[in-house]
CSV table of C-alpha atoms in Angstrom, one decimal:
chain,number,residue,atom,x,y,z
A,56,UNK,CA,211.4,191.1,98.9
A,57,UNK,CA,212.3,193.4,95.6
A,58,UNK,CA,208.5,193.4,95.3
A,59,UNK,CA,208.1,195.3,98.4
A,60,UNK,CA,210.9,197.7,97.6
A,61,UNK,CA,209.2,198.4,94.5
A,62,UNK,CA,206.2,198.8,96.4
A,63,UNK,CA,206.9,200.9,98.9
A,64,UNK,CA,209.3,203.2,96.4
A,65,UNK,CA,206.0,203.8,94.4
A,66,UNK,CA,203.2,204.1,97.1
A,67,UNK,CA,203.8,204.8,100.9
A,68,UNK,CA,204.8,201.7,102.9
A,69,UNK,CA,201.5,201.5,104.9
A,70,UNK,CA,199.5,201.4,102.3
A,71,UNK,CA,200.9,198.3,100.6
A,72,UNK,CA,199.8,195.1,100.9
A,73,UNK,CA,200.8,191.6,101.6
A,74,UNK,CA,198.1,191.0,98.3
A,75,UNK,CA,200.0,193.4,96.4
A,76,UNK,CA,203.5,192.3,97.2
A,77,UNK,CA,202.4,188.5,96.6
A,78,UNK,CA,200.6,189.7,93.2
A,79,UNK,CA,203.7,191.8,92.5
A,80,UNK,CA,206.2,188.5,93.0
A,81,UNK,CA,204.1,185.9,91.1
A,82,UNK,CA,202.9,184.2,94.1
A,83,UNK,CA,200.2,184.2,96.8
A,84,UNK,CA,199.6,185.4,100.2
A,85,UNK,CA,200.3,182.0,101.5
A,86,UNK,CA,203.3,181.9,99.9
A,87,UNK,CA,204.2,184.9,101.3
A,88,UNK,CA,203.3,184.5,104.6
A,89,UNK,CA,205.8,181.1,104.9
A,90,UNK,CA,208.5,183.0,103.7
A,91,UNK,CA,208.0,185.9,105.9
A,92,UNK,CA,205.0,185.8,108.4
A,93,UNK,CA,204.2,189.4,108.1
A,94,UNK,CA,204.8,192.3,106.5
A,95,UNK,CA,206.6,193.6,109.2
A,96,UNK,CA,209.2,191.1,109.2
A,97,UNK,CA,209.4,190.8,105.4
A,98,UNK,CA,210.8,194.8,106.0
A,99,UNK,CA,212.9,193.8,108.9
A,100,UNK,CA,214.9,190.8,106.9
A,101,UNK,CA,215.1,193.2,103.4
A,102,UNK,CA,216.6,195.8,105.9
A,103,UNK,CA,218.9,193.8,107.8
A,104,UNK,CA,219.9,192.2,104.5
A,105,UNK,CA,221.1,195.5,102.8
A,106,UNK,CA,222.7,197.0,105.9
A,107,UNK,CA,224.8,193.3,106.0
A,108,UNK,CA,226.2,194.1,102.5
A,109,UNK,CA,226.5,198.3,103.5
A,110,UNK,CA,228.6,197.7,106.6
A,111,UNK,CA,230.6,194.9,105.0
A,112,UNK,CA,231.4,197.4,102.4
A,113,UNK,CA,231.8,200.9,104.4
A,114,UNK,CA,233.7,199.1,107.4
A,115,UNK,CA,236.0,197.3,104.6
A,116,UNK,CA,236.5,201.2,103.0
A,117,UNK,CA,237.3,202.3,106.3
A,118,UNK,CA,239.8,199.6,107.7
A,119,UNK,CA,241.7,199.7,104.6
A,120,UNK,CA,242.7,203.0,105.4
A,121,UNK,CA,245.6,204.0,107.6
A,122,UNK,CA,244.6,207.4,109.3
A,123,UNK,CA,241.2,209.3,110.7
A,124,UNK,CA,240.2,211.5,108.5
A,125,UNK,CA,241.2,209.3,105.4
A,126,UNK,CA,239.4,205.7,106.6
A,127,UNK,CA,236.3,208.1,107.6
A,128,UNK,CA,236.3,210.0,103.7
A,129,UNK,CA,236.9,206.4,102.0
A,130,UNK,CA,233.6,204.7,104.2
A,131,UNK,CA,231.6,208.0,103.5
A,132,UNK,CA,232.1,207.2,99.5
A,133,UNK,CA,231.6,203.4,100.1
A,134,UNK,CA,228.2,204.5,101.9
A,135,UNK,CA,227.3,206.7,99.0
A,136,UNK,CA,228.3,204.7,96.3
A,137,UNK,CA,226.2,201.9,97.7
A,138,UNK,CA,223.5,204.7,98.3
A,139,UNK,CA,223.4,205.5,94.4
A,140,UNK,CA,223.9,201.3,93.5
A,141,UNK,CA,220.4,200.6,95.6
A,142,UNK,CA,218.5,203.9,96.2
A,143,UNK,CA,214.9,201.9,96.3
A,144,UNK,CA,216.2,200.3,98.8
A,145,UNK,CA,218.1,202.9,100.2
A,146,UNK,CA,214.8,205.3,100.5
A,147,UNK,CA,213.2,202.0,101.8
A,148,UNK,CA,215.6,202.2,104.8
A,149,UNK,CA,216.0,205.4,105.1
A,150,UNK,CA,212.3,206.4,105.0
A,151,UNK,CA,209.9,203.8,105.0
A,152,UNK,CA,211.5,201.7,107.6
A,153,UNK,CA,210.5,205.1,109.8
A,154,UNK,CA,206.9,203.8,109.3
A,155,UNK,CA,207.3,200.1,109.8
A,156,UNK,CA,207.0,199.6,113.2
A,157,UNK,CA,208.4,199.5,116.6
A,158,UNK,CA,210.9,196.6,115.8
A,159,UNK,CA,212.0,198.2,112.5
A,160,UNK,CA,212.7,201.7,114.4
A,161,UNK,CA,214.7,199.5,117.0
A,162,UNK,CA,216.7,198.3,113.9
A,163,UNK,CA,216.8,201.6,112.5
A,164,UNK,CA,218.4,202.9,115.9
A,165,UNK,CA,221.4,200.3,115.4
A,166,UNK,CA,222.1,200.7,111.6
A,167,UNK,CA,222.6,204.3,112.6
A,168,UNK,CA,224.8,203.7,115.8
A,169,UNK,CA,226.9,201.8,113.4
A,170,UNK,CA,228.5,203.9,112.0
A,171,UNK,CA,228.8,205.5,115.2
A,172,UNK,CA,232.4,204.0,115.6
A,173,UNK,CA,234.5,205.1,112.8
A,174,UNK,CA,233.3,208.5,113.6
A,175,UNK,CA,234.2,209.0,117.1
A,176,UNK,CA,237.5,207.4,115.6
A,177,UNK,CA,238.6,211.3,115.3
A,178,UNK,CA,238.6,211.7,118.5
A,179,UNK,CA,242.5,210.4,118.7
A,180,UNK,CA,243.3,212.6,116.6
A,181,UNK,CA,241.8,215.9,118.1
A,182,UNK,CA,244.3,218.5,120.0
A,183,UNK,CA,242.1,217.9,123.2
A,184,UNK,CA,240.4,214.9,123.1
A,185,UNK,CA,238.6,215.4,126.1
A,186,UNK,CA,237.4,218.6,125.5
A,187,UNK,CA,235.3,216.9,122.3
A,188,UNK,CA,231.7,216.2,123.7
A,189,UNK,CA,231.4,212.8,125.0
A,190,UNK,CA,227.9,212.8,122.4
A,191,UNK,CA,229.6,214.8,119.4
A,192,UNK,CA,229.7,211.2,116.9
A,193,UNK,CA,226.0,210.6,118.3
A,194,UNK,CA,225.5,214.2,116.9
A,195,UNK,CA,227.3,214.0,114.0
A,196,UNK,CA,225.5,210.7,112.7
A,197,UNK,CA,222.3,211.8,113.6
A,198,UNK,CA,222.9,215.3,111.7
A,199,UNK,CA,223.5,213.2,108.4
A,200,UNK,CA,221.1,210.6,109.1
A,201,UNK,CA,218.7,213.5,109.0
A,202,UNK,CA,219.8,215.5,106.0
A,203,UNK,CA,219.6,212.2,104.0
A,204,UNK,CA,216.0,211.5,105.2
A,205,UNK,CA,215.6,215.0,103.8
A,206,UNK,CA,217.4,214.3,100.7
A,207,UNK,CA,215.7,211.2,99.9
A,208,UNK,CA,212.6,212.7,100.3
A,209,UNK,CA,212.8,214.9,97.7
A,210,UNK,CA,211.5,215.1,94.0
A,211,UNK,CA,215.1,215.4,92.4
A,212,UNK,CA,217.5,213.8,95.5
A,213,UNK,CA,221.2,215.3,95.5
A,214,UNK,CA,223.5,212.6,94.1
A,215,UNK,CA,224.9,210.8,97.4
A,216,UNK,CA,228.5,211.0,96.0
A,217,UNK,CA,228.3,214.8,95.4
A,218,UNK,CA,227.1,215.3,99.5
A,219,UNK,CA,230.3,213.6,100.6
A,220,UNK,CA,232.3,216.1,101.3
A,221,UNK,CA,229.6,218.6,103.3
A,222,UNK,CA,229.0,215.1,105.3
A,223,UNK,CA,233.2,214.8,106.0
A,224,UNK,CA,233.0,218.5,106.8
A,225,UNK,CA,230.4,217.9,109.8
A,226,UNK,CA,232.2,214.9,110.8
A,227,UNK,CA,235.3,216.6,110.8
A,228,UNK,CA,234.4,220.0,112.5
A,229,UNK,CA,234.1,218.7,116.0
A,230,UNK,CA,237.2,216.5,116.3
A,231,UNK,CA,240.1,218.6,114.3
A,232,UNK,CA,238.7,222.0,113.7
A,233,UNK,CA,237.3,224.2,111.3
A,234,UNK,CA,240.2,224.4,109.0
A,235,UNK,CA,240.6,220.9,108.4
A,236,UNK,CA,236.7,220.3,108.1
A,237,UNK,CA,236.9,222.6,105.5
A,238,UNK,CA,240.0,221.0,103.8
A,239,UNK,CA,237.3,218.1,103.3
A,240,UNK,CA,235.2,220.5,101.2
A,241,UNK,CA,237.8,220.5,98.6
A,242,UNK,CA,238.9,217.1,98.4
A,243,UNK,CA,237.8,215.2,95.0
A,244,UNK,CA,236.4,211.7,95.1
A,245,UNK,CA,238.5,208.7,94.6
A,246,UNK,CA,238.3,206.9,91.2
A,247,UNK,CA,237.6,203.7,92.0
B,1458,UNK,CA,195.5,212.1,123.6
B,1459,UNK,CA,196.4,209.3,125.9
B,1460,UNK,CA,200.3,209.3,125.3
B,1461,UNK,CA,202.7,206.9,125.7
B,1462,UNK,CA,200.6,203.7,126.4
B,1463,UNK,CA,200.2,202.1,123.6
B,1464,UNK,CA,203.5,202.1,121.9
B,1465,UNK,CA,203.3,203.9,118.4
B,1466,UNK,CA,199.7,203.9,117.6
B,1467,UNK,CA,197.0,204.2,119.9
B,1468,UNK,CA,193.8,203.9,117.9
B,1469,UNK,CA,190.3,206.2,117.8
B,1470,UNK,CA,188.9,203.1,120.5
B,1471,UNK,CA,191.7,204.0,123.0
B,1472,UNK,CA,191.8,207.9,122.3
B,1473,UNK,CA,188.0,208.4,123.3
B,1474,UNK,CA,188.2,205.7,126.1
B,1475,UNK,CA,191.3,207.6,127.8
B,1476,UNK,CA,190.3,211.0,127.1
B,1477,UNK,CA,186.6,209.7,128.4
B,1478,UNK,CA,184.7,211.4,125.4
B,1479,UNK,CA,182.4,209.9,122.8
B,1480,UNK,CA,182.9,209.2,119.0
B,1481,UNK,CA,181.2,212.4,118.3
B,1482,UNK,CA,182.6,214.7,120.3
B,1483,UNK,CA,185.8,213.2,118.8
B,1484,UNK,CA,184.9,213.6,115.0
B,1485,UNK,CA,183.3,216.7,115.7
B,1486,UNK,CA,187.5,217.5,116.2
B,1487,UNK,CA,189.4,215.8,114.3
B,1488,UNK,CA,188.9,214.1,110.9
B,1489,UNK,CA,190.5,210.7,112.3
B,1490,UNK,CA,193.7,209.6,114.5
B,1491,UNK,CA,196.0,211.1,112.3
B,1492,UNK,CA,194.4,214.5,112.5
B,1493,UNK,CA,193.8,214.2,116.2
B,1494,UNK,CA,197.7,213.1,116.3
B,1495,UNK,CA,198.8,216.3,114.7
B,1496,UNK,CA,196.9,218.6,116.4
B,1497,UNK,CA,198.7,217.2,119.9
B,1498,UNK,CA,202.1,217.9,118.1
B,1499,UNK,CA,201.0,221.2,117.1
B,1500,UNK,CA,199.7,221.8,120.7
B,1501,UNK,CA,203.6,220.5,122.0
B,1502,UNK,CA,205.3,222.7,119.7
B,1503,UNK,CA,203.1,225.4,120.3
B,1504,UNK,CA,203.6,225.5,124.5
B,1505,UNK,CA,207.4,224.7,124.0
B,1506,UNK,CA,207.8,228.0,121.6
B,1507,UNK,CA,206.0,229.9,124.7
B,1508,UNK,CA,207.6,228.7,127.0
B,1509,UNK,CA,211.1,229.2,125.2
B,1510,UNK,CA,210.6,232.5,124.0
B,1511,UNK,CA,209.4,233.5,128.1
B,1512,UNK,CA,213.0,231.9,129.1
B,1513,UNK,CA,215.3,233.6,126.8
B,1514,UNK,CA,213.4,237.3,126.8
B,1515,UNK,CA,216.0,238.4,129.5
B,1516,UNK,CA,218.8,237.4,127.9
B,1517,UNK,CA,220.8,239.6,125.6
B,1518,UNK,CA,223.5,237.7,123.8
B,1519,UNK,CA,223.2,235.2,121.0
B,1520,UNK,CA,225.6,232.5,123.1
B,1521,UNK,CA,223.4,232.5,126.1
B,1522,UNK,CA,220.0,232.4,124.5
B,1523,UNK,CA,220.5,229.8,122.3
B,1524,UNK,CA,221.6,227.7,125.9
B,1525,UNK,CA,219.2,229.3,127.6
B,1526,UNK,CA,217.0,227.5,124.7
B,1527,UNK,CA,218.5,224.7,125.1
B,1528,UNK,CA,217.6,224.3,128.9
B,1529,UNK,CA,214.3,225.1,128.8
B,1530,UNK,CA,213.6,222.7,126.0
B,1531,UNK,CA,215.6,219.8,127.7
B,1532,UNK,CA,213.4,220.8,131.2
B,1533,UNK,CA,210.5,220.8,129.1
B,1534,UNK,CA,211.5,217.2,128.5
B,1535,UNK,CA,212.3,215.7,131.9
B,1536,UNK,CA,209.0,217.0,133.3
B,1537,UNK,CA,207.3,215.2,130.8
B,1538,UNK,CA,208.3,212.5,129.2
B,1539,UNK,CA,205.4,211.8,127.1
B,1540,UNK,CA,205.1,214.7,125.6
B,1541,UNK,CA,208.9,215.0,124.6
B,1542,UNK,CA,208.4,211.3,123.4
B,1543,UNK,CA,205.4,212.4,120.8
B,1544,UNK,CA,207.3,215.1,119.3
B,1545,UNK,CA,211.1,214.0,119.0
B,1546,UNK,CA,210.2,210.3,118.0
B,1547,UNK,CA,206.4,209.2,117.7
B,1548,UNK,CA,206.0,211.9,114.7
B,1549,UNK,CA,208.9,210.3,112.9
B,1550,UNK,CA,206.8,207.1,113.0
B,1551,UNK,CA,203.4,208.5,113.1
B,1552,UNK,CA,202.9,209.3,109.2
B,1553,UNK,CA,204.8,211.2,106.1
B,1554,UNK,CA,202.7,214.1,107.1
B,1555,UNK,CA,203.7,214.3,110.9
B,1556,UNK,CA,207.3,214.0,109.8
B,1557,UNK,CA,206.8,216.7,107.6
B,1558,UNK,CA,205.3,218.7,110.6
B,1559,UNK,CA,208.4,217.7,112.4
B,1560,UNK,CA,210.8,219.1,110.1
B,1561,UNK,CA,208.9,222.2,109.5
B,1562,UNK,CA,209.4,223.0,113.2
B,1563,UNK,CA,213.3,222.0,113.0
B,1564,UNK,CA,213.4,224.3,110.5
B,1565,UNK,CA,211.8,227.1,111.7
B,1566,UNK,CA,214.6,227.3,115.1
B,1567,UNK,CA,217.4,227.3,111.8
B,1568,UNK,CA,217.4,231.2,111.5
B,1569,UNK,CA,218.4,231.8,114.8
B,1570,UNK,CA,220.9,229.4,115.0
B,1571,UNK,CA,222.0,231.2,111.8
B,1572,UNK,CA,222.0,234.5,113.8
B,1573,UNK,CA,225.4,233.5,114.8
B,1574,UNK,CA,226.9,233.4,112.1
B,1575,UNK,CA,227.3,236.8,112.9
B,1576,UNK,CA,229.6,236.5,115.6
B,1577,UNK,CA,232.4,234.2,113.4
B,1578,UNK,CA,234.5,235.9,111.1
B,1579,UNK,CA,234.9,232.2,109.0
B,1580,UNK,CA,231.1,232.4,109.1
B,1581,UNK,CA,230.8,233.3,104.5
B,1582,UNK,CA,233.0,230.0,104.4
B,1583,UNK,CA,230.6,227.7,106.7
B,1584,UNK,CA,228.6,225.1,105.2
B,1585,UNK,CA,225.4,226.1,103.9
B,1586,UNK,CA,223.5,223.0,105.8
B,1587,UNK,CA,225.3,223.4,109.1
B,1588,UNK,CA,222.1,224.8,111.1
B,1589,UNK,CA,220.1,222.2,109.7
B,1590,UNK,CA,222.4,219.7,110.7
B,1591,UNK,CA,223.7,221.1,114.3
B,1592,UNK,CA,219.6,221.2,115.0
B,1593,UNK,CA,219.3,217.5,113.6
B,1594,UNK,CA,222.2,216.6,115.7
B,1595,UNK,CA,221.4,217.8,119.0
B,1596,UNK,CA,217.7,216.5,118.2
B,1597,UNK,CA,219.2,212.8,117.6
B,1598,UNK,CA,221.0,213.3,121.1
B,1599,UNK,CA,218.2,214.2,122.9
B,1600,UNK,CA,215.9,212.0,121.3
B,1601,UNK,CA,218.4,208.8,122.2
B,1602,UNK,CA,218.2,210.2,125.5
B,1603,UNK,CA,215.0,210.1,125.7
B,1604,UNK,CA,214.3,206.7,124.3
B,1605,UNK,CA,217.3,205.5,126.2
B,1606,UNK,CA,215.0,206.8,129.6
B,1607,UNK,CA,218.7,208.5,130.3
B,1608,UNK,CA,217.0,212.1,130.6
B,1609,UNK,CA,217.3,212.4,134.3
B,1610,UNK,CA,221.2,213.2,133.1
B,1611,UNK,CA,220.0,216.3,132.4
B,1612,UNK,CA,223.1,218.8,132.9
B,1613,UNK,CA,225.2,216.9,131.2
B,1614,UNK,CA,223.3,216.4,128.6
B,1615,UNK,CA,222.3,220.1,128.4
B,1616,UNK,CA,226.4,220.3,128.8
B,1617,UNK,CA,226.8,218.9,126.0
B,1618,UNK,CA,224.4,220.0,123.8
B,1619,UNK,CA,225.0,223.5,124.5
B,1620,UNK,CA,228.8,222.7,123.3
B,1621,UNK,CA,227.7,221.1,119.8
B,1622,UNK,CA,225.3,223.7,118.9
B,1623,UNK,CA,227.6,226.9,119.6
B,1624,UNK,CA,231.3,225.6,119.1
B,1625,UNK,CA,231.2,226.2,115.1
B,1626,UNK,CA,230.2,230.2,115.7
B,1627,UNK,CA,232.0,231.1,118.9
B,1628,UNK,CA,235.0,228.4,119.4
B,1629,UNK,CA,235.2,225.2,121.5
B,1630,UNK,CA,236.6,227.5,124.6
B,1631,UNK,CA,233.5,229.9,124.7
B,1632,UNK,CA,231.2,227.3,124.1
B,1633,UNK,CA,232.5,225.0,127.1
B,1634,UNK,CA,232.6,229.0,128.8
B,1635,UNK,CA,229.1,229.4,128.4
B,1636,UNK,CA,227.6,226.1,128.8
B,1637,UNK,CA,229.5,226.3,132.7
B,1638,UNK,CA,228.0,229.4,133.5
B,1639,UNK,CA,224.5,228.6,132.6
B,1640,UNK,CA,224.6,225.4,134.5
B,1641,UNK,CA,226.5,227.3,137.2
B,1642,UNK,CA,223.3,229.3,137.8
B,1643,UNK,CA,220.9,226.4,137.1
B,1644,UNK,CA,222.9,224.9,139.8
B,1645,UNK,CA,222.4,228.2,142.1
B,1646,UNK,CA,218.7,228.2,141.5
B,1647,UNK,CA,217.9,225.1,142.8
């Protein structure tokens, strides 16, 4: 599967392979082929793979903090950190999976509404919770889902870490208010 | 362009079939499918930027066009379906350069969302991608919508949307004020 990452990080996903990815691993198409039946699903199992490890990491981050903003700031930094410890396959997610077909946009639709959760977690903690669009975390994610489609697209990508806090600031805005979502600007990462 | 019957890709075979032309006629047009798919997103793009900037001419303040925008573009939507479906999520699909098409018209509605800016005094201390991302946000909502087939909620939605793209320059309470009021007329209208 590594082979495809490589693939695809180097050349646009469509335009690789099940030859090249083969050739690339050191085996055959029919090799290839038993392991995964298509290309398609070869990208579906690396995906699903990845976003296994990314939620048990983020979701850990978040639970292990007490109070909304905080559990939020610590899963954003998980998310990043993993971001920066796999971009190839982080820009494989994030962009080629775009490209990969109907099953792997259905897949991209629920990694994204993953993280839906721990943001509309700030909703407890706004003054008027019900005055807080029913669809602001569906905004919210989106919004970041889309500046790091952006990000990753570019020649010299912004170090993941580094976006954190304009992230928490977005997230925050719409639940406790512009004061506190700009508190997040100035907050340093954690050590660890 | 035959949309939305043939999942992502409907290829050349399909195109000239539906649109009942011949392969000439077709490359005399377009280079090949991706060509022919870009010029139909242009053409979207195109009539929805017409038809916005008829909607909002009559309207004076920044609040009330950008939900004034907001409507039209969500009505644009409901009465067809296909068409909203090709540009909000077959172009993220259809190939890097569509997406790139895509975001070049995202970012080309950014400067007047920044026009409010204007009308915040904490607007120097916003962040510098909040257009981008309030217009990616309230995209992603509509799109989920759309692929959801939940567009027939289409005040609420247009509700809500209205709410997430003016709270950061005018408030919450001005926000919620002006999202009533325009769906208190749509409401009259009808």
């Amino acid at each position: 599967m590594q082979a495809m990452v490589d693939l695809a990080f180097e050349r646009d996903y469509e335009e690789v392979t099940i030859e090249e990815i083969a050739a690339r691993a050191g085996g055959t198409v029919e090799d290839f082929e038993a392991a995964f039946g298509s290309k398609e699903d070869c990208a579906l199992t690396l995906v699903e793979e990845g976003w296994v490890e990314n939620m048990r990491l983020v979701r850990g981050a978040f639970d292990a903090e007490e109070r909304w903003p905080d559990s939020l700031r610590a899963a954003a930094y998980a998310h990043a950190r993993w971001l920066v410890e796999n971009p190839r396959l982080a820009h494989f997610g994030i962009n080629e999976l775009l490209r990969a077909g109907e099953k792997a946009n259905v897949l991209r639709e629920q990694i994204i509404n993953s993280y839906l959760e721990m943001v509309e977690a700030g909703r407890e903690f706004a003054e008027a919770p019900d005055s807080v669009p029913a669809s602001t975390a569906e905004s919210v994610v989106g919004a970041i889902a889309g500046l790091m489609a952006r990000n990753s697209e570019r020649s010299e990508p912004r170090d993941p870490v580094a976006a954190v806090p304009e992230m928490m600031y977005l997230a925050v805005r719409p639940y406790l208010g512009e004061e506190a979502a700009r508190r997040e600007l100035t907050i340093p990462p954690p050590n660890d | 362009m035959p949309l939305g019957r043939h999942g992502l890709a409907p290829d050349v075979d399909q195109i000239v079939k539906a649109a009942r032309v011949g392969y000439v006629a077709f490359y005399d047009l377009f280079d090949g499918k991706e060509a022919c798919f870009l010029a139909c997103f242009d053409r979207i793009v195109e009539e929805a930027t017409a038809a916005v900037a008829e909607a909002v001419a009559d309207e004076q303040e920044w609040p009330r066009q950008v939900a004034t925008a907001l409507g039209c573009l969500i009505d644009l939507a409901v009465a067809d379906p296909k068409r909203a479906r090709v540009a909000l999520v077959e172009v993220q699909a259809a190939s890097p350069a569509a997406y790139a098409r895509y975001e070049a018209a995202i970012d080309r509605a950014a400067p007047k969302l920044r026009e409010g800016r204007e009308l915040s005094p904490e607007a120097g201390r916003f962040s510098a991608t909040l257009e981008e991302a309030t217009l990616g946000g309230v995209t992603w909502v509509v799109r989920q919508r759309l692929v959801k087939g939940e567009l027939k909620q289409a005040e609420s939605l247009l509700e809500e949307t209205i709410q997430i793209a003016l709270s950061p320059y005018v408030g919450d309470a001005e926000a919620r004020a002006v999202a009533a009021g325009i769906l208190r007329e749509r409401s009259q209208r009808r």
